[in-house]
mmCIF file with all atom_site columns, C-alpha atoms in Angstrom:
data_model
loop_
_atom_site.group_PDB
_atom_site.id
_atom_site.type_symbol
_atom_site.label_atom_id
_atom_site.label_alt_id
_atom_site.label_comp_id
_atom_site.label_asym_id
_atom_site.label_entity_id
_atom_site.label_seq_id
_atom_site.pdbx_PDB_ins_code
_atom_site.Cartn_x
_atom_site.Cartn_y
_atom_site.Cartn_z
_atom_site.occupancy
_atom_site.B_iso_or_equiv
_atom_site.pdbx_formal_charge
_atom_site.auth_seq_id
_atom_site.auth_comp_id
_atom_site.auth_asym_id
_atom_site.auth_atom_id
_atom_site.pdbx_PDB_model_num
ATOM 1   C CA . UNK H 1 1   ? -53.590 -160.052 -27.580 1.00 0.00 ? 112 UNK H CA 1
ATOM 2   C CA . UNK H 1 2   ? -51.376 -157.840 -29.786 1.00 0.00 ? 113 UNK H CA 1
ATOM 3   C CA . UNK H 1 3   ? -48.665 -155.645 -28.122 1.00 0.00 ? 114 UNK H CA 1
ATOM 4   C CA . UNK H 1 4   ? -49.420 -151.684 -28.324 1.00 0.00 ? 115 UNK H CA 1
ATOM 5   C CA . UNK H 1 5   ? -47.912 -148.270 -27.151 1.00 0.00 ? 116 UNK H CA 1
ATOM 6   C CA . UNK H 1 6   ? -48.411 -144.806 -27.781 1.00 0.00 ? 117 UNK H CA 1
ATOM 7   C CA . UNK H 1 7   ? -46.278 -142.724 -27.076 1.00 0.00 ? 118 UNK H CA 1
ATOM 8   C CA . UNK H 1 8   ? -47.245 -138.905 -27.538 1.00 0.00 ? 119 UNK H CA 1
ATOM 9   C CA . UNK H 1 9   ? -45.849 -135.686 -26.668 1.00 0.00 ? 120 UNK H CA 1
ATOM 10  C CA . UNK H 1 10  ? -48.028 -132.739 -25.313 1.00 0.00 ? 121 UNK H CA 1
ATOM 11  C CA . UNK H 1 11  ? -47.148 -128.736 -24.356 1.00 0.00 ? 122 UNK H CA 1
ATOM 12  C CA . UNK H 1 12  ? -50.745 -127.512 -23.119 1.00 0.00 ? 123 UNK H CA 1
ATOM 13  C CA . UNK H 1 13  ? -52.485 -130.733 -21.791 1.00 0.00 ? 124 UNK H CA 1
ATOM 14  C CA . UNK H 1 14  ? -54.652 -130.955 -25.336 1.00 0.00 ? 125 UNK H CA 1
ATOM 15  C CA . UNK H 1 15  ? -52.290 -133.940 -27.117 1.00 0.00 ? 126 UNK H CA 1
ATOM 16  C CA . UNK H 1 16  ? -52.560 -135.638 -23.472 1.00 0.00 ? 127 UNK H CA 1
ATOM 17  C CA . UNK H 1 17  ? -56.322 -135.606 -23.052 1.00 0.00 ? 128 UNK H CA 1
ATOM 18  C CA . UNK H 1 18  ? -56.226 -137.382 -26.744 1.00 0.00 ? 129 UNK H CA 1
ATOM 19  C CA . UNK H 1 19  ? -53.905 -139.901 -25.847 1.00 0.00 ? 130 UNK H CA 1
ATOM 20  C CA . UNK H 1 20  ? -55.880 -139.939 -21.972 1.00 0.00 ? 131 UNK H CA 1
ATOM 21  C CA . UNK H 1 21  ? -59.027 -140.628 -23.929 1.00 0.00 ? 132 UNK H CA 1
ATOM 22  C CA . UNK H 1 22  ? -58.099 -143.166 -26.607 1.00 0.00 ? 133 UNK H CA 1
ATOM 23  C CA . UNK H 1 23  ? -56.246 -145.006 -23.774 1.00 0.00 ? 134 UNK H CA 1
ATOM 24  C CA . UNK H 1 24  ? -59.119 -145.680 -22.349 1.00 0.00 ? 135 UNK H CA 1
ATOM 25  C CA . UNK H 1 25  ? -60.979 -146.594 -26.003 1.00 0.00 ? 136 UNK H CA 1
ATOM 26  C CA . UNK H 1 26  ? -58.336 -149.169 -25.729 1.00 0.00 ? 137 UNK H CA 1
ATOM 27  C CA . UNK H 1 27  ? -59.153 -150.297 -22.583 1.00 0.00 ? 138 UNK H CA 1
ATOM 28  C CA . UNK H 1 28  ? -62.500 -150.853 -22.942 1.00 0.00 ? 139 UNK H CA 1
ATOM 29  C CA . UNK H 1 29  ? -61.876 -152.529 -26.706 1.00 0.00 ? 140 UNK H CA 1
ATOM 30  C CA . UNK H 1 30  ? -59.700 -155.694 -24.015 1.00 0.00 ? 141 UNK H CA 1
ATOM 31  C CA . UNK H 1 31  ? -56.829 -153.991 -25.281 1.00 0.00 ? 142 UNK H CA 1
ATOM 32  C CA . UNK H 1 32  ? -53.484 -153.015 -22.862 1.00 0.00 ? 143 UNK H CA 1
ATOM 33  C CA . UNK H 1 33  ? -50.646 -150.261 -24.207 1.00 0.00 ? 144 UNK H CA 1
ATOM 34  C CA . UNK H 1 34  ? -47.906 -149.049 -22.682 1.00 0.00 ? 145 UNK H CA 1
ATOM 35  C CA . UNK H 1 35  ? -47.679 -145.386 -22.713 1.00 0.00 ? 146 UNK H CA 1
ATOM 36  C CA . UNK H 1 36  ? -44.948 -143.203 -22.727 1.00 0.00 ? 147 UNK H CA 1
ATOM 37  C CA . UNK H 1 37  ? -44.277 -139.572 -23.396 1.00 0.00 ? 148 UNK H CA 1
ATOM 38  C CA . UNK H 1 38  ? -41.599 -139.107 -26.477 1.00 0.00 ? 149 UNK H CA 1
ATOM 39  C CA . UNK H 1 39  ? -38.884 -137.737 -24.503 1.00 0.00 ? 150 UNK H CA 1
ATOM 40  C CA . UNK H 1 40  ? -38.839 -140.711 -22.238 1.00 0.00 ? 151 UNK H CA 1
ATOM 41  C CA . UNK H 1 41  ? -37.922 -143.934 -24.717 1.00 0.00 ? 152 UNK H CA 1
ATOM 42  C CA . UNK H 1 42  ? -35.650 -144.045 -28.043 1.00 0.00 ? 153 UNK H CA 1
ATOM 43  C CA . UNK H 1 43  ? -37.468 -144.752 -31.332 1.00 0.00 ? 154 UNK H CA 1
ATOM 44  C CA . UNK H 1 44  ? -35.493 -148.709 -31.314 1.00 0.00 ? 155 UNK H CA 1
ATOM 45  C CA . UNK H 1 45  ? -39.024 -149.450 -28.797 1.00 0.00 ? 156 UNK H CA 1
ATOM 46  C CA . UNK H 1 46  ? -41.201 -148.903 -31.515 1.00 0.00 ? 157 UNK H CA 1
ATOM 47  C CA . UNK H 1 47  ? -39.714 -152.238 -32.943 1.00 0.00 ? 158 UNK H CA 1
ATOM 48  C CA . UNK H 1 48  ? -40.951 -154.431 -30.056 1.00 0.00 ? 159 UNK H CA 1
ATOM 49  C CA . UNK H 1 49  ? -44.801 -153.496 -30.366 1.00 0.00 ? 160 UNK H CA 1
ATOM 50  C CA . UNK H 1 50  ? -46.855 -154.808 -33.003 1.00 0.00 ? 161 UNK H CA 1
ATOM 51  C CA . UNK H 1 51  ? -49.275 -151.707 -32.944 1.00 0.00 ? 162 UNK H CA 1
ATOM 52  C CA . UNK H 1 52  ? -47.614 -148.179 -33.208 1.00 0.00 ? 163 UNK H CA 1
ATOM 53  C CA . UNK H 1 53  ? -49.807 -145.179 -31.750 1.00 0.00 ? 164 UNK H CA 1
ATOM 54  C CA . UNK H 1 54  ? -47.658 -141.850 -32.447 1.00 0.00 ? 165 UNK H CA 1
ATOM 55  C CA . UNK H 1 55  ? -48.928 -137.888 -31.637 1.00 0.00 ? 166 UNK H CA 1
ATOM 56  C CA . UNK H 1 56  ? -47.771 -134.856 -31.317 1.00 0.00 ? 167 UNK H CA 1
ATOM 57  C CA . UNK H 1 57  ? -49.365 -131.142 -31.065 1.00 0.00 ? 168 UNK H CA 1
ATOM 58  C CA . UNK H 1 58  ? -48.043 -128.998 -33.088 1.00 0.00 ? 169 UNK H CA 1
ATOM 59  C CA . UNK H 1 59  ? -45.323 -126.339 -32.844 1.00 0.00 ? 170 UNK H CA 1
ATOM 60  C CA . UNK H 1 60  ? -45.010 -123.347 -34.631 1.00 0.00 ? 171 UNK H CA 1
ATOM 61  C CA . UNK H 1 61  ? -46.387 -123.308 -38.478 1.00 0.00 ? 172 UNK H CA 1
ATOM 62  C CA . UNK H 1 62  ? -46.484 -127.358 -39.063 1.00 0.00 ? 173 UNK H CA 1
ATOM 63  C CA . UNK H 1 63  ? -43.370 -128.112 -37.099 1.00 0.00 ? 174 UNK H CA 1
ATOM 64  C CA . UNK H 1 64  ? -42.515 -131.213 -35.293 1.00 0.00 ? 175 UNK H CA 1
ATOM 65  C CA . UNK H 1 65  ? -42.405 -130.390 -30.705 1.00 0.00 ? 176 UNK H CA 1
ATOM 66  C CA . UNK H 1 66  ? -39.198 -130.404 -30.371 1.00 0.00 ? 177 UNK H CA 1
ATOM 67  C CA . UNK H 1 67  ? -39.282 -133.293 -27.595 1.00 0.00 ? 178 UNK H CA 1
ATOM 68  C CA . UNK H 1 68  ? -40.079 -135.377 -31.323 1.00 0.00 ? 179 UNK H CA 1
ATOM 69  C CA . UNK H 1 69  ? -37.194 -134.524 -32.958 1.00 0.00 ? 180 UNK H CA 1
ATOM 70  C CA . UNK H 1 70  ? -34.120 -136.483 -32.130 1.00 0.00 ? 181 UNK H CA 1
ATOM 71  C CA . UNK H 1 71  ? -36.599 -139.217 -31.621 1.00 0.00 ? 182 UNK H CA 1
ATOM 72  C CA . UNK H 1 72  ? -38.036 -138.467 -35.210 1.00 0.00 ? 183 UNK H CA 1
ATOM 73  C CA . UNK H 1 73  ? -34.334 -138.932 -36.478 1.00 0.00 ? 184 UNK H CA 1
ATOM 74  C CA . UNK H 1 74  ? -33.610 -141.840 -34.927 1.00 0.00 ? 185 UNK H CA 1
ATOM 75  C CA . UNK H 1 75  ? -36.731 -143.948 -37.288 1.00 0.00 ? 186 UNK H CA 1
ATOM 76  C CA . UNK H 1 76  ? -34.945 -143.334 -39.706 1.00 0.00 ? 187 UNK H CA 1
ATOM 77  C CA . UNK H 1 77  ? -32.746 -146.758 -38.617 1.00 0.00 ? 188 UNK H CA 1
ATOM 78  C CA . UNK H 1 78  ? -36.149 -148.702 -38.199 1.00 0.00 ? 189 UNK H CA 1
ATOM 79  C CA . UNK H 1 79  ? -37.812 -151.220 -40.067 1.00 0.00 ? 190 UNK H CA 1
ATOM 80  C CA . UNK H 1 80  ? -41.210 -151.359 -39.261 1.00 0.00 ? 191 UNK H CA 1
ATOM 81  C CA . UNK H 1 81  ? -42.653 -153.656 -41.634 1.00 0.00 ? 192 UNK H CA 1
ATOM 82  C CA . UNK H 1 82  ? -45.555 -155.547 -40.349 1.00 0.00 ? 193 UNK H CA 1
ATOM 83  C CA . UNK H 1 83  ? -46.037 -153.018 -37.344 1.00 0.00 ? 194 UNK H CA 1
ATOM 84  C CA . UNK H 1 84  ? -49.371 -151.584 -37.859 1.00 0.00 ? 195 UNK H CA 1
ATOM 85  C CA . UNK H 1 85  ? -49.422 -147.695 -36.718 1.00 0.00 ? 196 UNK H CA 1
ATOM 86  C CA . UNK H 1 86  ? -51.950 -144.852 -36.623 1.00 0.00 ? 197 UNK H CA 1
ATOM 87  C CA . UNK H 1 87  ? -51.512 -140.481 -35.593 1.00 0.00 ? 198 UNK H CA 1
ATOM 88  C CA . UNK H 1 88  ? -53.131 -137.911 -33.782 1.00 0.00 ? 199 UNK H CA 1
ATOM 89  C CA . UNK H 1 89  ? -52.502 -134.972 -31.947 1.00 0.00 ? 200 UNK H CA 1
ATOM 90  C CA . UNK H 1 90  ? -54.091 -131.348 -31.940 1.00 0.00 ? 201 UNK H CA 1
ATOM 91  C CA . UNK H 1 91  ? -53.668 -128.051 -33.306 1.00 0.00 ? 202 UNK H CA 1
ATOM 92  C CA . UNK H 1 92  ? -54.745 -124.824 -34.355 1.00 0.00 ? 203 UNK H CA 1
ATOM 93  C CA . UNK H 1 93  ? -56.809 -123.338 -37.466 1.00 0.00 ? 204 UNK H CA 1
ATOM 94  C CA . UNK H 1 94  ? -55.097 -120.331 -36.617 1.00 0.00 ? 205 UNK H CA 1
ATOM 95  C CA . UNK H 1 95  ? -52.146 -121.624 -38.809 1.00 0.00 ? 206 UNK H CA 1
ATOM 96  C CA . UNK H 1 96  ? -51.566 -121.970 -42.454 1.00 0.00 ? 207 UNK H CA 1
ATOM 97  C CA . UNK H 1 97  ? -51.045 -126.242 -42.033 1.00 0.00 ? 208 UNK H CA 1
ATOM 98  C CA . UNK H 1 98  ? -53.012 -127.413 -39.636 1.00 0.00 ? 209 UNK H CA 1
ATOM 99  C CA . UNK H 1 99  ? -51.401 -129.937 -37.205 1.00 0.00 ? 210 UNK H CA 1
ATOM 100 C CA . UNK H 1 100 ? -49.413 -130.602 -39.531 1.00 0.00 ? 211 UNK H CA 1
ATOM 101 C CA . UNK H 1 101 ? -47.059 -132.544 -36.731 1.00 0.00 ? 212 UNK H CA 1
ATOM 102 C CA . UNK H 1 102 ? -49.421 -135.189 -37.677 1.00 0.00 ? 213 UNK H CA 1
ATOM 103 C CA . UNK H 1 103 ? -48.277 -135.237 -41.130 1.00 0.00 ? 214 UNK H CA 1
ATOM 104 C CA . UNK H 1 104 ? -45.055 -135.075 -40.384 1.00 0.00 ? 215 UNK H CA 1
ATOM 105 C CA . UNK H 1 105 ? -45.398 -138.518 -38.410 1.00 0.00 ? 216 UNK H CA 1
ATOM 106 C CA . UNK H 1 106 ? -47.739 -140.179 -40.233 1.00 0.00 ? 217 UNK H CA 1
ATOM 107 C CA . UNK H 1 107 ? -45.089 -140.174 -43.302 1.00 0.00 ? 218 UNK H CA 1
ATOM 108 C CA . UNK H 1 108 ? -42.290 -141.315 -41.252 1.00 0.00 ? 219 UNK H CA 1
ATOM 109 C CA . UNK H 1 109 ? -43.846 -144.369 -40.057 1.00 0.00 ? 220 UNK H CA 1
ATOM 110 C CA . UNK H 1 110 ? -44.867 -144.995 -43.896 1.00 0.00 ? 221 UNK H CA 1
ATOM 111 C CA . UNK H 1 111 ? -41.956 -144.705 -45.448 1.00 0.00 ? 222 UNK H CA 1
ATOM 112 C CA . UNK H 1 112 ? -39.967 -146.759 -42.661 1.00 0.00 ? 223 UNK H CA 1
ATOM 113 C CA . UNK H 1 113 ? -42.779 -150.056 -43.397 1.00 0.00 ? 224 UNK H CA 1
ATOM 114 C CA . UNK H 1 114 ? -45.624 -149.376 -40.811 1.00 0.00 ? 225 UNK H CA 1
ATOM 115 C CA . UNK H 1 115 ? -49.323 -149.657 -42.038 1.00 0.00 ? 226 UNK H CA 1
ATOM 116 C CA . UNK H 1 116 ? -51.544 -147.193 -41.669 1.00 0.00 ? 227 UNK H CA 1
ATOM 117 C CA . UNK H 1 117 ? -54.453 -148.312 -40.633 1.00 0.00 ? 228 UNK H CA 1
ATOM 118 C CA . UNK H 1 118 ? -56.667 -145.158 -39.395 1.00 0.00 ? 229 UNK H CA 1
ATOM 119 C CA . UNK H 1 119 ? -56.982 -142.075 -40.587 1.00 0.00 ? 230 UNK H CA 1
ATOM 120 C CA . UNK H 1 120 ? -54.909 -139.300 -38.421 1.00 0.00 ? 231 UNK H CA 1
ATOM 121 C CA . UNK H 1 121 ? -56.969 -137.967 -36.183 1.00 0.00 ? 232 UNK H CA 1
ATOM 122 C CA . UNK H 1 122 ? -57.072 -133.734 -36.344 1.00 0.00 ? 233 UNK H CA 1
ATOM 123 C CA . UNK H 1 123 ? -58.697 -131.982 -33.253 1.00 0.00 ? 234 UNK H CA 1
ATOM 124 C CA . UNK H 1 124 ? -58.863 -127.976 -32.924 1.00 0.00 ? 235 UNK H CA 1
ATOM 125 C CA . UNK H 1 125 ? -56.522 -127.090 -29.428 1.00 0.00 ? 236 UNK H CA 1
ATOM 126 C CA . UNK H 1 126 ? -57.974 -129.392 -27.016 1.00 0.00 ? 237 UNK H CA 1
ATOM 127 C CA . UNK H 1 127 ? -61.469 -132.300 -27.376 1.00 0.00 ? 238 UNK H CA 1
ATOM 128 C CA . UNK H 1 128 ? -64.758 -131.137 -26.251 1.00 0.00 ? 239 UNK H CA 1
ATOM 129 C CA . UNK H 1 129 ? -68.168 -132.563 -26.234 1.00 0.00 ? 240 UNK H CA 1
ATOM 130 C CA . UNK H 1 130 ? -68.101 -135.292 -29.708 1.00 0.00 ? 241 UNK H CA 1
ATOM 131 C CA . UNK H 1 131 ? -64.541 -135.074 -30.251 1.00 0.00 ? 242 UNK H CA 1
ATOM 132 C CA . UNK H 1 132 ? -64.384 -136.899 -26.551 1.00 0.00 ? 243 UNK H CA 1
ATOM 133 C CA . UNK H 1 133 ? -66.082 -140.203 -27.792 1.00 0.00 ? 244 UNK H CA 1
ATOM 134 C CA . UNK H 1 134 ? -64.295 -139.928 -31.111 1.00 0.00 ? 245 UNK H CA 1
ATOM 135 C CA . UNK H 1 135 ? -60.656 -140.395 -29.335 1.00 0.00 ? 246 UNK H CA 1
ATOM 136 C CA . UNK H 1 136 ? -62.767 -143.322 -27.503 1.00 0.00 ? 247 UNK H CA 1
ATOM 137 C CA . UNK H 1 137 ? -63.273 -144.812 -30.076 1.00 0.00 ? 248 UNK H CA 1
ATOM 138 C CA . UNK H 1 138 ? -60.386 -144.111 -32.484 1.00 0.00 ? 249 UNK H CA 1
ATOM 139 C CA . UNK H 1 139 ? -58.486 -146.410 -28.980 1.00 0.00 ? 250 UNK H CA 1
ATOM 140 C CA . UNK H 1 140 ? -60.885 -149.064 -29.660 1.00 0.00 ? 251 UNK H CA 1
ATOM 141 C CA . UNK H 1 141 ? -61.439 -149.286 -33.271 1.00 0.00 ? 252 UNK H CA 1
ATOM 142 C CA . UNK H 1 142 ? -56.847 -149.162 -32.598 1.00 0.00 ? 253 UNK H CA 1
ATOM 143 C CA . UNK H 1 143 ? -57.536 -152.442 -30.882 1.00 0.00 ? 254 UNK H CA 1
ATOM 144 C CA . UNK H 1 144 ? -60.007 -154.080 -33.896 1.00 0.00 ? 255 UNK H CA 1
ATOM 145 C CA . UNK H 1 145 ? -57.922 -153.330 -36.336 1.00 0.00 ? 256 UNK H CA 1
ATOM 146 C CA . UNK H 1 146 ? -54.560 -154.763 -34.697 1.00 0.00 ? 257 UNK H CA 1
ATOM 147 C CA . UNK H 1 147 ? -55.581 -158.086 -33.111 1.00 0.00 ? 258 UNK H CA 1
ATOM 148 C CA . UNK H 1 148 ? -53.544 -160.764 -33.964 1.00 0.00 ? 259 UNK H CA 1
ATOM 149 C CA . UNK H 1 149 ? -55.999 -163.441 -37.067 1.00 0.00 ? 260 UNK H CA 1
#
C-alpha cells in the first residue's frame, strides 16, 4: 500500500472540514494517511511519502496563508519526481481570484516534479450538501490513483 500524507492549513475550519471528509474517503477505500497541520511539519517530510495531498484556504486576494509560507519556500529544495499529488482548499468568490492558494500549491508540486493525479478541488467556504460526498470521493479516488501496482 502506498504511503500517504495530507498536510493542510485552516483558519475558520472550512479546509479542516474538507480534510476530515477527504481522510474519511481515504479510509473508506482502505488507505492509511498521515495528517498534519502545515505549521507542525517541514517540507522535507514530503520525500518520505508516495502520495501527497496539500490543502489550504486562500488569504486575501489570492495569497497563501501565512502558515504555509515557510513550507512553500522550503519545497524549492525538494525533488518530488515519482510522487503522486493532489491539492484542495476553500475560497470565497467575493475575491477576484477564487481559491488561488490551491493553484499556487499545485504549481509548486508540478515544478518540483510531482505528478498531479486529480483535478484540484476548490470549494466556496465550507463543504455542504453534495460537496461533502465529493470530498470523500476525492479521498477515495486519491487512494485508487496511488495504489502501487
